[in-house]
Amino acid sequence: EKCIPLVICSSKTRREIEWYRENLGNSHPFISENGGGIFIPSGYFDTLGQFLGLAETLEDGCVMIRLGAPYRELRRALRELRNEGFGITGFGDMATAEVAAVTGLPGEQAAMARERDFDEPFLFNGDDTVTVKLQEAIRLKGFNLTQGRFFHILGGSDKGKAVAILADLYRVKYGEITTCAIGDSPNDLPMLKCVDYPAIVKKPDGRHDPRIDIPRLKKAEGVGPAGWNLAIIGLLEDWRRNC
């Protein structure tokens, strides 16, 4: 109602986010796979000149700013990690039915979740000590480990870097802006750190993730979508009071 751009920033793939955007009637830019790619509808911004080295125009006229590592390199790293003794199963190792089983997604959406470009989610059952060893092994290969509902291997991209780029583009278009972000997991931390109003919602167990502890953080009482609703209303009320 206020014409505030709603940017979906997710670990989900481009195909998955486009499905949600279509159902929401959302026509704004979006960020896929933990900051791996920024997708901007054709003509949305007047200029992308400062990002020419990273931007490419896709077949549908959408502009993609690539920040993430090529998916084939992530898959190669996962194979090497398995050979080194880490018990890892990536989405690329699973059939669509298996992805549906571990995610709870319907078959069509599970197929979309396997169409990855910059980030590979994987299952890993090691304890904290083995997880630290895995993180170091991934780092030595030039990649990073983050965690949402699943573990993820990715390149040097993260949600915060992508959000910062989009925020700069909005500033060029509108001048001074106010940014808000809502998350619930450690992979949201870079995004939450770079906005004016960060907020988190509760996890399914009814708790806020204790690993997310930053200044100015708002903690919504609800879980998932209900928490998101409460967070948005609270952020808008804070913004009105401060204007």
CSV table of C-alpha atoms in Angstrom, one decimal:
chain,number,residue,atom,x,y,z
A,1,GLU,CA,0.0,0.0,0.0
A,2,LYS,CA,2.9,2.4,0.7
A,3,CYS,CA,4.7,1.3,-2.5
A,4,ILE,CA,7.8,0.2,-0.5
A,5,PRO,CA,9.9,-2.1,-2.6
A,6,LEU,CA,9.9,-5.7,-1.2
A,7,VAL,CA,13.1,-7.5,-2.1
A,8,ILE,CA,13.1,-11.2,-1.6
A,9,CYS,CA,16.6,-12.2,-0.4
A,10,SER,CA,16.8,-16.0,0.1
A,11,SER,CA,18.9,-19.2,-0.1
A,12,LYS,CA,16.3,-20.3,-2.6
A,13,THR,CA,17.0,-20.5,-6.3
A,14,ARG,CA,16.0,-18.1,-9.0
A,15,ARG,CA,13.2,-20.4,-10.2
A,16,GLU,CA,11.8,-20.8,-6.7
A,17,ILE,CA,11.8,-17.1,-6.0
A,18,GLU,CA,10.2,-16.3,-9.3
A,19,TRP,CA,7.4,-18.7,-8.4
A,20,TYR,CA,6.8,-16.8,-5.2
A,21,ARG,CA,7.1,-13.4,-6.9
A,22,GLU,CA,4.5,-14.4,-9.4
A,23,ASN,CA,2.1,-15.6,-6.7
A,24,LEU,CA,2.8,-12.4,-4.7
A,25,GLY,CA,2.5,-10.1,-7.7
A,26,ASN,CA,6.0,-8.8,-6.8
A,27,SER,CA,7.9,-7.0,-9.6
A,28,HIS,CA,10.9,-5.8,-7.7
A,29,PRO,CA,14.6,-7.1,-7.8
A,30,PHE,CA,15.5,-10.2,-5.9
A,31,ILE,CA,18.5,-11.9,-4.5
A,32,SER,CA,19.0,-15.7,-4.8
A,33,GLU,CA,21.1,-18.4,-3.2
A,34,ASN,CA,22.5,-16.5,-0.2
A,35,GLY,CA,23.6,-13.5,-2.2
A,36,GLY,CA,25.0,-15.4,-5.2
A,37,GLY,CA,23.0,-13.5,-7.8
A,38,ILE,CA,21.0,-10.2,-7.9
A,39,PHE,CA,18.2,-10.2,-10.5
A,40,ILE,CA,16.8,-6.9,-11.7
A,41,PRO,CA,13.8,-6.5,-14.0
A,42,SER,CA,14.6,-4.8,-17.3
A,43,GLY,CA,14.5,-1.0,-17.0
A,44,TYR,CA,14.0,-1.0,-13.2
A,45,PHE,CA,17.1,1.1,-12.7
A,46,ASP,CA,18.2,3.8,-15.1
A,47,THR,CA,21.8,2.7,-15.0
A,48,LEU,CA,23.9,-0.2,-13.9
A,49,GLY,CA,27.2,1.3,-15.2
A,50,GLN,CA,29.3,0.7,-12.1
A,51,PHE,CA,28.4,-3.1,-12.3
A,52,LEU,CA,29.1,-3.7,-16.0
A,53,GLY,CA,31.9,-6.2,-15.2
A,54,LEU,CA,29.5,-8.3,-13.1
A,55,ALA,CA,26.2,-7.8,-14.9
A,56,GLU,CA,24.8,-9.7,-17.8
A,57,THR,CA,21.4,-9.5,-19.6
A,58,LEU,CA,19.5,-12.7,-19.6
A,59,GLU,CA,17.1,-14.0,-22.3
A,60,ASP,CA,14.0,-12.6,-20.6
A,61,GLY,CA,15.6,-9.1,-20.5
A,62,CYS,CA,16.3,-9.4,-16.8
A,63,VAL,CA,19.8,-8.2,-15.7
A,64,MET,CA,21.8,-10.5,-13.4
A,65,ILE,CA,24.7,-9.3,-11.3
A,66,ARG,CA,26.7,-12.4,-10.5
A,67,LEU,CA,28.5,-12.4,-7.1
A,68,GLY,CA,28.6,-16.1,-6.4
A,69,ALA,CA,30.9,-18.9,-7.4
A,70,PRO,CA,30.0,-21.1,-10.4
A,71,TYR,CA,27.9,-24.1,-9.3
A,72,ARG,CA,30.1,-26.6,-11.1
A,73,GLU,CA,33.1,-25.5,-8.9
A,74,LEU,CA,31.0,-26.0,-5.7
A,75,ARG,CA,30.0,-29.5,-6.9
A,76,ARG,CA,33.7,-30.4,-7.5
A,77,ALA,CA,34.6,-29.2,-4.0
A,78,LEU,CA,31.9,-31.3,-2.5
A,79,ARG,CA,33.2,-34.4,-4.3
A,80,GLU,CA,36.7,-33.7,-3.0
A,81,LEU,CA,35.4,-33.3,0.5
A,82,ARG,CA,33.6,-36.6,0.4
A,83,ASN,CA,36.9,-38.2,-0.8
A,84,GLU,CA,38.5,-36.6,2.2
A,85,GLY,CA,36.1,-38.5,4.5
A,86,PHE,CA,33.4,-35.9,5.2
A,87,GLY,CA,29.9,-37.4,5.0
A,88,ILE,CA,28.2,-34.9,2.8
A,89,THR,CA,25.1,-35.2,0.6
A,90,GLY,CA,24.3,-32.2,-1.6
A,91,PHE,CA,21.1,-31.4,-3.4
A,92,GLY,CA,23.0,-32.2,-6.6
A,93,ASP,CA,23.5,-35.8,-5.3
A,94,MET,CA,19.8,-36.3,-4.7
A,95,ALA,CA,16.9,-37.0,-7.0
A,96,THR,CA,13.9,-34.6,-7.0
A,97,ALA,CA,12.0,-37.0,-4.8
A,98,GLU,CA,14.8,-37.1,-2.2
A,99,VAL,CA,15.0,-33.3,-2.1
A,100,ALA,CA,11.2,-33.2,-1.7
A,101,ALA,CA,11.5,-35.6,1.3
A,102,VAL,CA,14.2,-33.7,3.1
A,103,THR,CA,12.7,-30.2,2.5
A,104,GLY,CA,9.0,-31.0,2.6
A,105,LEU,CA,8.5,-29.2,-0.7
A,106,PRO,CA,6.0,-30.5,-3.3
A,107,GLY,CA,7.7,-32.2,-6.3
A,108,GLU,CA,7.5,-29.2,-8.6
A,109,GLN,CA,9.1,-26.9,-6.1
A,110,ALA,CA,11.7,-29.5,-5.1
A,111,ALA,CA,12.7,-29.7,-8.8
A,112,MET,CA,13.2,-25.9,-8.8
A,113,ALA,CA,15.3,-26.2,-5.7
A,114,ARG,CA,17.7,-28.4,-7.6
A,115,GLU,CA,18.2,-25.8,-10.4
A,116,ARG,CA,21.1,-24.1,-8.7
A,117,ASP,CA,23.7,-21.5,-9.9
A,118,PHE,CA,25.8,-20.2,-7.0
A,119,ASP,CA,25.2,-22.2,-3.8
A,120,GLU,CA,24.9,-25.9,-2.9
A,121,PRO,CA,22.9,-26.9,0.2
A,122,PHE,CA,23.9,-30.2,1.8
A,123,LEU,CA,23.2,-32.6,4.6
A,124,PHE,CA,25.9,-33.2,7.2
A,125,ASN,CA,25.5,-35.0,10.5
A,126,GLY,CA,28.9,-34.3,12.1
A,127,ASP,CA,29.3,-33.0,15.6
A,128,ASP,CA,30.6,-29.5,16.4
A,129,THR,CA,34.3,-30.7,16.3
A,130,VAL,CA,33.9,-32.3,12.8
A,131,THR,CA,31.9,-29.2,11.6
A,132,VAL,CA,34.8,-27.0,12.5
A,133,LYS,CA,37.1,-29.3,10.5
A,134,LEU,CA,34.7,-29.2,7.6
A,135,GLN,CA,34.6,-25.4,7.7
A,136,GLU,CA,38.4,-25.3,7.6
A,137,ALA,CA,38.6,-27.8,4.7
A,138,ILE,CA,36.1,-25.7,2.8
A,139,ARG,CA,38.0,-22.5,3.5
A,140,LEU,CA,41.2,-24.1,2.2
A,141,LYS,CA,39.5,-24.8,-1.1
A,142,GLY,CA,38.6,-21.1,-1.4
A,143,PHE,CA,34.9,-21.4,-0.4
A,144,ASN,CA,32.8,-20.6,2.6
A,145,LEU,CA,30.3,-22.4,4.8
A,146,THR,CA,27.1,-20.9,6.0
A,147,GLN,CA,24.0,-22.4,7.6
A,148,GLY,CA,20.3,-21.9,7.4
A,149,ARG,CA,18.0,-24.9,7.5
A,150,PHE,CA,20.8,-26.7,5.7
A,151,PHE,CA,24.5,-26.3,5.5
A,152,HIS,CA,25.6,-24.4,2.4
A,153,ILE,CA,28.9,-24.2,0.5
A,154,LEU,CA,29.3,-21.0,-1.5
A,155,GLY,CA,32.0,-18.6,-2.8
A,156,GLY,CA,32.8,-15.1,-1.5
A,157,SER,CA,29.2,-13.9,-1.8
A,158,ASP,CA,26.7,-13.4,1.0
A,159,LYS,CA,23.4,-11.8,1.5
A,160,GLY,CA,24.9,-8.6,3.0
A,161,LYS,CA,27.1,-7.9,-0.1
A,162,ALA,CA,24.1,-8.3,-2.4
A,163,VAL,CA,21.8,-6.2,-0.2
A,164,ALA,CA,24.5,-3.4,-0.1
A,165,ILE,CA,24.7,-3.3,-3.9
A,166,LEU,CA,20.9,-3.1,-4.3
A,167,ALA,CA,20.7,-0.4,-1.6
A,168,ASP,CA,23.2,1.7,-3.5
A,169,LEU,CA,21.2,1.3,-6.7
A,170,TYR,CA,18.0,2.4,-4.8
A,171,ARG,CA,19.9,5.4,-3.4
A,172,VAL,CA,20.9,6.5,-6.9
A,173,LYS,CA,17.2,6.2,-7.9
A,174,TYR,CA,15.5,7.8,-4.9
A,175,GLY,CA,18.2,9.6,-2.8
A,176,GLU,CA,18.1,8.9,0.9
A,177,ILE,CA,16.4,5.6,1.8
A,178,THR,CA,15.7,3.5,4.9
A,179,THR,CA,16.5,-0.2,4.7
A,180,CYS,CA,14.9,-3.1,6.7
A,181,ALA,CA,15.7,-6.8,6.7
A,182,ILE,CA,14.1,-9.8,8.4
A,183,GLY,CA,15.7,-13.2,8.9
A,184,ASP,CA,16.0,-16.1,11.3
A,185,SER,CA,19.3,-17.9,10.7
A,186,PRO,CA,23.1,-17.3,10.7
A,187,ASN,CA,23.1,-17.0,6.9
A,188,ASP,CA,21.0,-13.9,7.4
A,189,LEU,CA,23.6,-12.2,9.6
A,190,PRO,CA,25.5,-10.3,6.8
A,191,MET,CA,22.2,-9.0,5.5
A,192,LEU,CA,21.0,-7.9,9.0
A,193,LYS,CA,24.2,-6.1,9.7
A,194,CYS,CA,24.0,-3.8,6.7
A,195,VAL,CA,20.5,-2.4,7.1
A,196,ASP,CA,19.0,0.3,9.2
A,197,TYR,CA,16.4,-1.8,10.9
A,198,PRO,CA,17.3,-5.5,11.4
A,199,ALA,CA,14.8,-8.0,12.8
A,200,ILE,CA,14.5,-11.7,13.3
A,201,VAL,CA,11.6,-14.1,13.8
A,202,LYS,CA,11.4,-17.2,15.9
A,203,LYS,CA,12.5,-20.6,14.7
A,204,PRO,CA,9.9,-23.4,14.6
A,205,ASP,CA,10.9,-24.4,18.1
A,206,GLY,CA,9.7,-21.0,19.4
A,207,ARG,CA,13.1,-19.5,20.1
A,208,HIS,CA,15.1,-16.8,18.5
A,209,ASP,CA,18.5,-18.1,17.2
A,210,PRO,CA,21.0,-17.1,19.9
A,211,ARG,CA,23.8,-16.9,17.3
A,212,ILE,CA,22.2,-13.7,15.9
A,213,ASP,CA,23.1,-10.9,18.3
A,214,ILE,CA,23.8,-7.5,16.8
A,215,PRO,CA,23.1,-3.9,17.8
A,216,ARG,CA,19.6,-2.5,17.1
A,217,LEU,CA,18.1,-6.0,16.5
A,218,LYS,CA,14.4,-6.3,16.9
A,219,LYS,CA,13.0,-9.7,17.9
A,220,ALA,CA,9.5,-10.5,16.6
A,221,GLU,CA,7.5,-12.8,18.8
A,222,GLY,CA,6.0,-14.9,16.0
A,223,VAL,CA,7.3,-18.0,14.2
A,224,GLY,CA,7.9,-17.9,10.4
A,225,PRO,CA,5.3,-15.9,8.4
A,226,ALA,CA,3.4,-14.8,11.6
A,227,GLY,CA,6.7,-13.4,13.0
A,228,TRP,CA,7.5,-11.7,9.6
A,229,ASN,CA,4.1,-10.0,9.8
A,230,LEU,CA,4.7,-8.7,13.3
A,231,ALA,CA,8.2,-7.6,12.4
A,232,ILE,CA,7.0,-5.6,9.4
A,233,ILE,CA,4.3,-3.9,11.4
A,234,GLY,CA,6.8,-3.1,14.2
A,235,LEU,CA,9.4,-1.8,11.8
A,236,LEU,CA,6.8,0.5,10.0
A,237,GLU,CA,5.7,1.9,13.4
A,238,ASP,CA,9.3,2.6,14.4
A,239,TRP,CA,9.9,4.3,11.1
A,240,ARG,CA,6.9,6.5,11.5
A,241,ARG,CA,7.9,7.5,15.0
A,242,ASN,CA,11.4,8.4,13.8
A,243,CYS,CA,10.4,10.4,10.8
